[in-house]
XYZ file of C-alpha atoms in Angstrom:
545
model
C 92.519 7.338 -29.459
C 95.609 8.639 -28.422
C 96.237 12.601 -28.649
C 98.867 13.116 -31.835
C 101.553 15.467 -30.869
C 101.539 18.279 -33.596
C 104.747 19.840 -34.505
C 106.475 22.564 -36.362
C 104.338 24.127 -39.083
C 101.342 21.750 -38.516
C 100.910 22.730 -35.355
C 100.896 26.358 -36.143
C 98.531 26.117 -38.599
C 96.506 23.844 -36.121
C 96.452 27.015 -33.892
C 94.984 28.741 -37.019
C 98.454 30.565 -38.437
C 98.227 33.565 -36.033
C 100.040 36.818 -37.307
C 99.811 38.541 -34.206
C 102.037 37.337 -31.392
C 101.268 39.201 -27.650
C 105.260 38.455 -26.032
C 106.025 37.570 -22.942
C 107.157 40.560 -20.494
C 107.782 39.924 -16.760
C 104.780 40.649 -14.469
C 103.370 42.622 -17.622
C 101.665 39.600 -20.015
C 99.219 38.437 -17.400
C 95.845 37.814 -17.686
C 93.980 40.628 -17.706
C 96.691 42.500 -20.050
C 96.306 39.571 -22.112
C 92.291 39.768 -22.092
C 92.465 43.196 -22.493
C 94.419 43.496 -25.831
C 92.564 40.785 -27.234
C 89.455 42.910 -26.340
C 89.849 45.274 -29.225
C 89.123 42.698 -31.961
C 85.826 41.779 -32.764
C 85.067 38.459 -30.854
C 85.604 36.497 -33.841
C 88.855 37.476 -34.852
C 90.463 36.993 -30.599
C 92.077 33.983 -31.235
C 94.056 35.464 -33.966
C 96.173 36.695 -31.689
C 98.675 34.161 -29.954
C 99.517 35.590 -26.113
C 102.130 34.230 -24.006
C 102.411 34.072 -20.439
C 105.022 36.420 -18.220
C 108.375 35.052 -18.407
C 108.137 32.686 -14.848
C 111.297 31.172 -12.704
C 110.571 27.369 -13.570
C 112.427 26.302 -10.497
C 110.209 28.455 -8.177
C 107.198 27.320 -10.171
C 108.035 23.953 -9.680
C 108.658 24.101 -6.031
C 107.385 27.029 -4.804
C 103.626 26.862 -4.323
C 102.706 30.545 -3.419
C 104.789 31.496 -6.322
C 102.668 28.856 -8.537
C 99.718 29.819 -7.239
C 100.067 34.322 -7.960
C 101.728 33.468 -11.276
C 99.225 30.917 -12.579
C 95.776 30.436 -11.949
C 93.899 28.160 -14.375
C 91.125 26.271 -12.057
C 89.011 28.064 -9.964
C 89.386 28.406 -5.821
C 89.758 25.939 -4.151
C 91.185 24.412 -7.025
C 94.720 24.354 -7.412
C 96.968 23.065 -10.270
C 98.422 19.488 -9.343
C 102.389 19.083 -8.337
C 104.429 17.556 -9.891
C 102.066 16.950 -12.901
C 99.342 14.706 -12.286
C 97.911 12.944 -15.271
C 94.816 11.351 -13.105
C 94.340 14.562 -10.677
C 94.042 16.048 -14.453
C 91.324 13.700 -15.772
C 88.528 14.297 -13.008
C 88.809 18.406 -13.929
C 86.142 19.660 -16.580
C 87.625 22.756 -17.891
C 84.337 23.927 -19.146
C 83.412 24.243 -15.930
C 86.218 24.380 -13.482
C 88.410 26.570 -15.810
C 89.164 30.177 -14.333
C 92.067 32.998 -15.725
C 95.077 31.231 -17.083
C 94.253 29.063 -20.177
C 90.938 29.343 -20.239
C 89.632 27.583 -22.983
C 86.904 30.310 -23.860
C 89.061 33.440 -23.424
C 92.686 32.806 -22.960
C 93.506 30.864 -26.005
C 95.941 30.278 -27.710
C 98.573 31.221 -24.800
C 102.056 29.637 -24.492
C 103.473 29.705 -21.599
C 107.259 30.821 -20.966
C 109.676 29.354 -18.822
C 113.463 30.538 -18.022
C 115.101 27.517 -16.706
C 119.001 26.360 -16.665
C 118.271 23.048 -15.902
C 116.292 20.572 -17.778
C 114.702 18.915 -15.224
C 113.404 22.344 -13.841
C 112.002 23.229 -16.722
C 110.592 19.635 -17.788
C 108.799 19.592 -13.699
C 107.253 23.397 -14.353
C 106.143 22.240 -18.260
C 104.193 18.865 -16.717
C 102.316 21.734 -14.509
C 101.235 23.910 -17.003
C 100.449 21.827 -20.151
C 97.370 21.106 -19.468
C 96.557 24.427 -19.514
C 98.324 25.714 -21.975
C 99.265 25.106 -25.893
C 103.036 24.906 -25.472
C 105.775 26.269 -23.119
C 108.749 28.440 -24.785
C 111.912 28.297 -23.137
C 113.840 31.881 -22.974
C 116.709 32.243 -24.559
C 116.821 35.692 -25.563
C 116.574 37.890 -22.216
C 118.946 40.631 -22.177
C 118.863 41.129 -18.249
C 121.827 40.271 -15.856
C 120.164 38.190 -13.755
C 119.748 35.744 -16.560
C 122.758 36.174 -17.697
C 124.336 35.176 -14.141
C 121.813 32.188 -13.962
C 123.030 31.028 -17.433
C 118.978 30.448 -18.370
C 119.116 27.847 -21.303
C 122.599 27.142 -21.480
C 121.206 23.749 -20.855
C 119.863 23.487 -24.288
C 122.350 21.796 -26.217
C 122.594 18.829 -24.068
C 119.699 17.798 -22.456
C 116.881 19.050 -24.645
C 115.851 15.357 -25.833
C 115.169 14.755 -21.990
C 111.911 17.309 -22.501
C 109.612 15.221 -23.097
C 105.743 16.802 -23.175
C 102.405 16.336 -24.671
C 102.750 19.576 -26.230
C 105.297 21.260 -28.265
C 108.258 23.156 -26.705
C 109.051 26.556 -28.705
C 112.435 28.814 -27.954
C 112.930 32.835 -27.929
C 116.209 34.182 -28.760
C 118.168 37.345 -30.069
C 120.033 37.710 -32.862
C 124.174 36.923 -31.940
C 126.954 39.468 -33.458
C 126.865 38.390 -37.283
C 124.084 36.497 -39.283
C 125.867 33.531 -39.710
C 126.099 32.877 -35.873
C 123.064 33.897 -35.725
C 121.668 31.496 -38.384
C 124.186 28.761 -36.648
C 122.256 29.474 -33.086
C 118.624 29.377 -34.683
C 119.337 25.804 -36.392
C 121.138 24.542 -33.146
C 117.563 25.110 -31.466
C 115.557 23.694 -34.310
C 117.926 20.726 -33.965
C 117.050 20.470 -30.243
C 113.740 20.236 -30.969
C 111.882 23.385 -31.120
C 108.437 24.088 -32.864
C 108.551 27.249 -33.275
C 111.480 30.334 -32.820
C 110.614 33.677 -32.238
C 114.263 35.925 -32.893
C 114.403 39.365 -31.658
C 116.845 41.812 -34.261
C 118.474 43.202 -31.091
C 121.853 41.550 -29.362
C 121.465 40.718 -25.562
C 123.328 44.054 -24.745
C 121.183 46.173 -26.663
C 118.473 47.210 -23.668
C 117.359 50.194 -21.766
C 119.006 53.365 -23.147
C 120.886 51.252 -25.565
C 118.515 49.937 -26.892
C 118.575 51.204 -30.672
C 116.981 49.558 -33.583
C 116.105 46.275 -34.208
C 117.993 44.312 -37.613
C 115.327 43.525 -39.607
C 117.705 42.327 -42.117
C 119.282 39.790 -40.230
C 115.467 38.299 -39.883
C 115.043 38.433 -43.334
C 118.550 36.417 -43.594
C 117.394 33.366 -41.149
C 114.018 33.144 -43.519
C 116.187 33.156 -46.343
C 118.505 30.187 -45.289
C 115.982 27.829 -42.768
C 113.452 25.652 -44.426
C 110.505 26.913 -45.671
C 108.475 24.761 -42.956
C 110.446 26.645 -40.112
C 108.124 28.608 -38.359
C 109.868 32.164 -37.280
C 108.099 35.321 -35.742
C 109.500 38.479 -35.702
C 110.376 40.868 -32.974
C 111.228 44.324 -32.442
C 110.585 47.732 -33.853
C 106.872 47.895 -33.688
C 105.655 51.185 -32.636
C 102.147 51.358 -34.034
C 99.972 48.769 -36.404
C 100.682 50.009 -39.626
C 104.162 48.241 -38.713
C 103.170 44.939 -38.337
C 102.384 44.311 -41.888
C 105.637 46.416 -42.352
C 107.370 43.715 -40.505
C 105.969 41.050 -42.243
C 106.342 42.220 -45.576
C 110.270 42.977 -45.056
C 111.366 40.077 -43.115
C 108.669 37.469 -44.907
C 108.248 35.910 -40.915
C 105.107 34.134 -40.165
C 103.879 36.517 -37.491
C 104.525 39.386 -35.295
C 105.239 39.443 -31.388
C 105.731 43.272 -29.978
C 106.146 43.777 -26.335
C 106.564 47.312 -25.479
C 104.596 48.821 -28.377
C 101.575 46.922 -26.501
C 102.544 47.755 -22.906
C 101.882 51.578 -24.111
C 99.267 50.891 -26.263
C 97.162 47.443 -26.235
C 95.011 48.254 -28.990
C 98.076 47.496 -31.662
C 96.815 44.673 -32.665
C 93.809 46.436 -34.018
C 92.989 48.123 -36.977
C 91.742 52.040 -36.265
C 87.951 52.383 -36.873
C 86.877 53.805 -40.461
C 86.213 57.804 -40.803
C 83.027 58.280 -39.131
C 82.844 55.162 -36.855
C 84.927 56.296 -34.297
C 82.353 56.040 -31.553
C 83.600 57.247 -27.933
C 86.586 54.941 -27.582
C 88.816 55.862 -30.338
C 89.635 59.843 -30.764
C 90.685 61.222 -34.694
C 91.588 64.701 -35.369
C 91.132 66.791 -38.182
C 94.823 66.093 -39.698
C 93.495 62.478 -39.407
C 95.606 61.131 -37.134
C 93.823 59.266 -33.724
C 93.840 56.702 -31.232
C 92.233 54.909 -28.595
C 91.608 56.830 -25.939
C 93.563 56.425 -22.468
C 90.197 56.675 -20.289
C 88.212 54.354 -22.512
C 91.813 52.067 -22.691
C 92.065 52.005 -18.512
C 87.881 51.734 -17.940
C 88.137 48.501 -20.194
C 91.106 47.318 -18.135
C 89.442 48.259 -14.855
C 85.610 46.492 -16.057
C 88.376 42.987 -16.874
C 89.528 43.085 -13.179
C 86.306 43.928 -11.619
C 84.896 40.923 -13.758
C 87.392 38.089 -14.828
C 89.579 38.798 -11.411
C 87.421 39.803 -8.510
C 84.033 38.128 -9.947
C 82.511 40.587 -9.943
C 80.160 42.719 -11.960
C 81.841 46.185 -12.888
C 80.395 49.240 -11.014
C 77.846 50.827 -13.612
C 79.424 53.869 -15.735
C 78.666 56.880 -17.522
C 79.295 57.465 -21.134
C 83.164 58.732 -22.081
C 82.387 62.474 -22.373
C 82.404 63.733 -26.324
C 82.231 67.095 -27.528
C 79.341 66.787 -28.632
C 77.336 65.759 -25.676
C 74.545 68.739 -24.459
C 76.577 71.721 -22.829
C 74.687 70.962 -19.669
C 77.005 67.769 -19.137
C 79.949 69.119 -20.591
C 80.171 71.307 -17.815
C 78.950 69.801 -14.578
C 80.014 66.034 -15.802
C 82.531 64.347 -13.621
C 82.671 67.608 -11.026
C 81.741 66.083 -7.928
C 83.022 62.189 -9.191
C 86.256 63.533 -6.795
C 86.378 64.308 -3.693
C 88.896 67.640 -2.018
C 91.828 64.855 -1.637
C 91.133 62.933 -4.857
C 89.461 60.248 -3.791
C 85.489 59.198 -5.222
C 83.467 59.683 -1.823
C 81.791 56.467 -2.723
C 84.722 54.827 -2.399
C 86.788 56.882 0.146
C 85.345 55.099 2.746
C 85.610 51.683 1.385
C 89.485 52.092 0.368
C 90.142 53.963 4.253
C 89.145 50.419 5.467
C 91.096 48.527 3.049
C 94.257 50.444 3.803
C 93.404 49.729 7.826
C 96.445 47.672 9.011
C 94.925 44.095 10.749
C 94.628 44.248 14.058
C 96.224 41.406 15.274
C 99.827 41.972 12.564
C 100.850 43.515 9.335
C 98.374 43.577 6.635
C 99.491 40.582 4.247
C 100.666 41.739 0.965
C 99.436 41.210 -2.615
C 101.641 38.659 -4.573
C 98.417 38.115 -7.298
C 100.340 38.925 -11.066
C 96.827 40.560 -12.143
C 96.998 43.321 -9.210
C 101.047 43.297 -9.127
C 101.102 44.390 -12.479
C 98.210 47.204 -12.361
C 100.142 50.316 -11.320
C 102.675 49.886 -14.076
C 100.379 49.046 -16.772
C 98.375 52.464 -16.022
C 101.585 54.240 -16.214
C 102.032 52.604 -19.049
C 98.772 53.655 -20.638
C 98.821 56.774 -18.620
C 101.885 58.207 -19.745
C 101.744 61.227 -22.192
C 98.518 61.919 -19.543
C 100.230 61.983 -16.362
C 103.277 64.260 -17.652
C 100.497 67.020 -18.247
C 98.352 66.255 -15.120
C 100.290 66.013 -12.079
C 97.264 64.837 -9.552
C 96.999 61.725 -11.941
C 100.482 61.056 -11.339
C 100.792 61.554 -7.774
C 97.300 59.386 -7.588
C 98.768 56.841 -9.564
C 101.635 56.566 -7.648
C 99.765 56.239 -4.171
C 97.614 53.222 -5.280
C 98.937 49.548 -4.427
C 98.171 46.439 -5.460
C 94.395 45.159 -4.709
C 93.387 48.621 -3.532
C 90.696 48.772 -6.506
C 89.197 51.731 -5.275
C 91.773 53.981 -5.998
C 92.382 53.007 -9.233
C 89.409 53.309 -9.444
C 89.888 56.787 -8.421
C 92.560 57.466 -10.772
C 90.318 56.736 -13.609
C 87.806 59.421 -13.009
C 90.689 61.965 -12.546
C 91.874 60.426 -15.882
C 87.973 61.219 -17.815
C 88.396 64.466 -16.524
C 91.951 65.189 -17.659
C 90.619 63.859 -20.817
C 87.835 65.929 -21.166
C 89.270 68.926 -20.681
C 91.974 67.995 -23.389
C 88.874 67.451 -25.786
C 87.387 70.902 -25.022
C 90.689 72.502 -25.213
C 91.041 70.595 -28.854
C 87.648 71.978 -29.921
C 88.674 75.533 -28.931
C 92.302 75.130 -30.703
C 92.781 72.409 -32.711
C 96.365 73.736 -33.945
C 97.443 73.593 -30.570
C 97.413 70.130 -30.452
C 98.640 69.515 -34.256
C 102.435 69.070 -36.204
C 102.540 72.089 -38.561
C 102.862 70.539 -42.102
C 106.198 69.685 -43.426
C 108.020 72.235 -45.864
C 108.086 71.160 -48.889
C 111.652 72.156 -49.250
C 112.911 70.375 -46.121
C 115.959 68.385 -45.927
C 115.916 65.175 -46.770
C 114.596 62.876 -43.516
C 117.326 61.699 -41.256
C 117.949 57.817 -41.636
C 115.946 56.160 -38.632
C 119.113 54.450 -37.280
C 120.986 57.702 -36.769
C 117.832 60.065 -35.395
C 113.989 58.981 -33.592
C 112.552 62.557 -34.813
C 110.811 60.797 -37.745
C 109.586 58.174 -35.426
C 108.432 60.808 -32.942
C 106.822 62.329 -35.411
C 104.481 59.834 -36.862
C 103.555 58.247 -33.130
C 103.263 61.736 -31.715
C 99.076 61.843 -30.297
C 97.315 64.657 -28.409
C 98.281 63.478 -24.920
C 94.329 61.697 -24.267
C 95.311 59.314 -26.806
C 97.635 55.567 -25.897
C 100.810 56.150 -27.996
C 103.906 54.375 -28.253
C 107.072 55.496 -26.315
C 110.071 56.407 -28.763
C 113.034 55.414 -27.202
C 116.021 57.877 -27.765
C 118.723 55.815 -30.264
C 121.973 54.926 -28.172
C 123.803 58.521 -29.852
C 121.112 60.746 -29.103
C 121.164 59.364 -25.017
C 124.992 59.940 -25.251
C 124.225 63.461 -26.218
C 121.728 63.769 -23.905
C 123.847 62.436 -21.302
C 121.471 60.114 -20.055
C 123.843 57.220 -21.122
C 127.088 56.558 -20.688
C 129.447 54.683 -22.447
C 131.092 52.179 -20.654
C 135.161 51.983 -20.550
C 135.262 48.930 -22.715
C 133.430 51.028 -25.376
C 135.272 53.867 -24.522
C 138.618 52.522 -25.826
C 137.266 50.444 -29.013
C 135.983 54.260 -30.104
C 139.198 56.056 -29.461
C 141.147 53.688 -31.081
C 138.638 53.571 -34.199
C 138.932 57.263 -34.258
C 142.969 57.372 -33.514
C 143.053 55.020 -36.823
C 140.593 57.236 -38.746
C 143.294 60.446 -37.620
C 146.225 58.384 -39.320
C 144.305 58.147 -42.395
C 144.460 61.877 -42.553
C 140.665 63.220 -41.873
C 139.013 63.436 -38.829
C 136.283 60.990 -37.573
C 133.105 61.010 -37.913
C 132.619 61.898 -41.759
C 129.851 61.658 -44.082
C 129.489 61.156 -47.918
C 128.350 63.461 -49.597
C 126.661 64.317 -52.950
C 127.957 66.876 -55.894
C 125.996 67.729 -59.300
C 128.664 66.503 -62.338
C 128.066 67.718 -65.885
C 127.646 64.983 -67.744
C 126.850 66.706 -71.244
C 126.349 70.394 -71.985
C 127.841 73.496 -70.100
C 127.988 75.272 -67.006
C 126.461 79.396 -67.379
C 128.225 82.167 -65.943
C 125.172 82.498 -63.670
C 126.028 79.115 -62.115
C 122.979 77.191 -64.221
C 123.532 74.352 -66.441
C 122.481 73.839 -69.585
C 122.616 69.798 -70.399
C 122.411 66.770 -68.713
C 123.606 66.525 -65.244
C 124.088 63.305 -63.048
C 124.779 63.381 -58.737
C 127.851 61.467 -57.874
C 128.447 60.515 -54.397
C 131.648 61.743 -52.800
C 133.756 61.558 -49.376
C 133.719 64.293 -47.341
C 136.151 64.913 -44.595
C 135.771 62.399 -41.895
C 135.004 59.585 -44.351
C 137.617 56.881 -44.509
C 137.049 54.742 -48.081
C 138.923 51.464 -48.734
């Protein structure tokens, strides 16, 4: 019987209506990542989380083979993935056998995998490759960088998308366009086309790196509002830490969540924390109640998934993570001679000396495999409130390369001791470590589209613990000076302001409250006696009409 191609919202629930979307990042949703961040639910619950693949180049895929082969490895060596698709080379594979990283059936599912393409025959020649594999491709239409913008990724959508033609169903990315109606006009062009599935990010294309700001939630909301009920949409942007996912889903009603950098800095997001008591020697809690996974038990996990899934390998054998607790006699000689004088294990100096040994006969080849590419930024990643208070992790860090396992390796035992001494130095002085409690008094909280202290504030972890990286909103980077407006921008704000001069206040003006007497009289004192009401009211700067 022939396979039925599922679409839409039967095919979502087919893949069992996941809430939790993985999204793909370039050279940063491989694999491992991937295995890794599913590794923090209970076995049972994996699969509830839908992963896609790094965004790939569809016309290198398709004719590149070295690209193909260190961006995509679904059948083991000497195995390689048949091109252009090849339905018979296909038949004689058993992927219960044959099936290694990318797809696998028994740990990589469900994964989508993500093409940018601006021609439909690229992208159609890359799909046949990887569906197979795979449980559909997504097309990218929503990357903010310039070098899609000056390849014009996916402008071939409105023509040629009935020329797509796959055994699985084709799903889109995109960002939200300057109002919600051409947004909303955008998102049904693509459902037109074809698509299963859209994922919308609430940020426009030029909202990235210091200008990146806050997602529009509301504008998600809007699109869920107007499509059909059977559209299926997920959500993206503004998730920090878990408790926002369901905040996501509750305000914008979307079938499920996709985050991207709130993983890269923590991959246990997906979870929920441990209970009170349960903690273990992964995940850290303090007395204020407030915890986290652990960054040495985060990168030994990652580490164990390379040595395993990657190499083939059986990870080397491990000590506990250090606690507290433990008897004194550990807590102090523990981990002490793990390092050697220049910070490398001895075990494995000698072992990474003859790695790093130039061939004889030329220049040592280099790594091109996406699982070791991506290592040293997904440990700075991970690493990050860590290495700004322990320099020699840093500098470590920043001497490994890719496929030099041994010193990452390394780095993680400077990494367990960096963390144990934070947990001593918690034990000694907890308050060190811990916000003092808000006055009760305190002004009102700032609104989160004007400051990031609030969100600072609630992600903020002792810095042993994974936590997500607040970015600065665009007005705080302008008075930081770390970002500049450009002269475009420049002029549209001095002529707003030169119109807000002519209306006789000066820019930038708030509204403000004042207490009215609504029944009853003002004291000498300055009390009231009676009812009184709070009536909003311009102050200077604030232009009305």
């Amino acid at each position: 019987m022939a396979h039925q191609k599922l679409h839409g919202r039967a095919f979502y629930e087919s893949l069992g209506s996941p809430k939790y979307i993985l999204a793909p990042m370039v050279d940063q949703s491989e694999f491992a990542w991937r295995l890794l961040t599913r590794s923090f639910l209970p076995p049972d619950l994996r699969t509830s989380i839908l992963a896609y693949s790094p965004m790939l180049h569809a016309k290198l895929f398709a004719e590149a083979p070295k690209y193909r082969a260190s961006h995509f490895q679904p059948l083991k060596p000497p195995l390689a993935v048949a091109q252009p698709g090849d339905a018979e080379q296909q038949k004689t594979l058993d992927l219960e056998k044959d099936a290694y990283m990318d797809g696998n059936p028994q740990i990589d599912r469900p994964l989508f995998v993500q093409f940018c393409a601006n021609d439909a025959k690229h992208f159609l020649e890359a799909a046949k490759i990887v569906q197979p594999y795979c449980d559909a491709v997504d097309l990218n239409l929503g990357c903010p960088q310039g070098i899609a913008r000056r390849g014009n990724y996916g402008s071939f959508l409105q023509e040629d998308w009935a020329t797509i033609q796959l055994d699985i169903p084709v799903t889109a990315k995109m960002r939200i366009l300057e109002t919600k109606e051409r947004t909303l006009q955008y998102a049904q062009m693509i459902l037109d086309a074809g698509a299963s599935i859209i994922t919308v990010h609430g940020r426009q294309r030029e909202q990235k790196g210091h200008n990146t700001g806050l997602a529009d939630w509301s504008v998600l909301r809007y699109l869920r509002e107007q499509l059909p009920q059977e559209t299926v949409i997920f959500a993206n942007g503004n998730i920090l830490r878990h408790d926002d996912i369901q905040k996501c889903l509750d305000e914008t009603k979307a079938d499920g969540v996709m985050t991207a950098e709130g993983n890269l800095y923590d991959p246990s997001i997906f979870a929920t924390p441990p209970p009170v008591g349960e903690e273990g020697r992964e995940y850290w809690r303090g007395r204020d109640g407030k915890g986290g996974y652990r960054c040495d038990a985060v990168l030994r996990r990652y580490l164990d998934i390379i040595h395993k899934y990657v190499l083939q390998e059986a990870p080397p054998a491990r000590k506990p993570l250090f606690l507290p607790s433990d008897e004194p006699v550990r807590a102090e000689s523990d981990l002490d001679d793990n390092a050697s004088e220049d910070n490398q294990p001895p075990a494995k100096k000698q072992k990474r000396e003859e790695i790093q040994q130039p061939p004889r006969n030329g220049k040592q080849e280099k790594v091109t495999a996406a699982n070791f590419v991506a290592m040293q930024a997904h440990c700075f990643h991970i690493l990050r409130p860590l290495v700004s208070q322990h320099h020699n992790v840093r500098d470590a860090l920043a001497r490994s390369r890719a496929g030099d396992i041994a010193a990452y390796e390394n780095v993680l035992t400077l990494t367990e001791k960096a963390v144990r001494e934070g947990l001593l130095a918690y034990e000694r002085n907890p308050a060190e470590f811990e916000e003092e409690p808000e006055n009760a008094t305190s002004e009102e909280h700032p609104s989160p589209y004007e400051s990031s202290v609030e969100a600072v504030k609630r992600c903020k972890r002792p810095y042993w613990i994974c936590q997500p990286y607040v970015r600065p909103l665009p007005k705080e980077a302008l008075e930081k000076g770390s970002m500049q407006l450009s002269n475009k921008a420049k002029k549209k704000l001095a002529k707003a302001e030169e119109e807000t001069k002519k209306s006789g206040v000066e820019p930038g003006g708030k509204v403000g409250e004042v207490a009215v007497v609504e029944s009853g009289r003002e004291l000498a004192n300055g009390r009231v006696e009676g009812k009184v009401k709070k009536e909003e009211v311009p102050r200077e700067g604030m232009v009305c009409g």
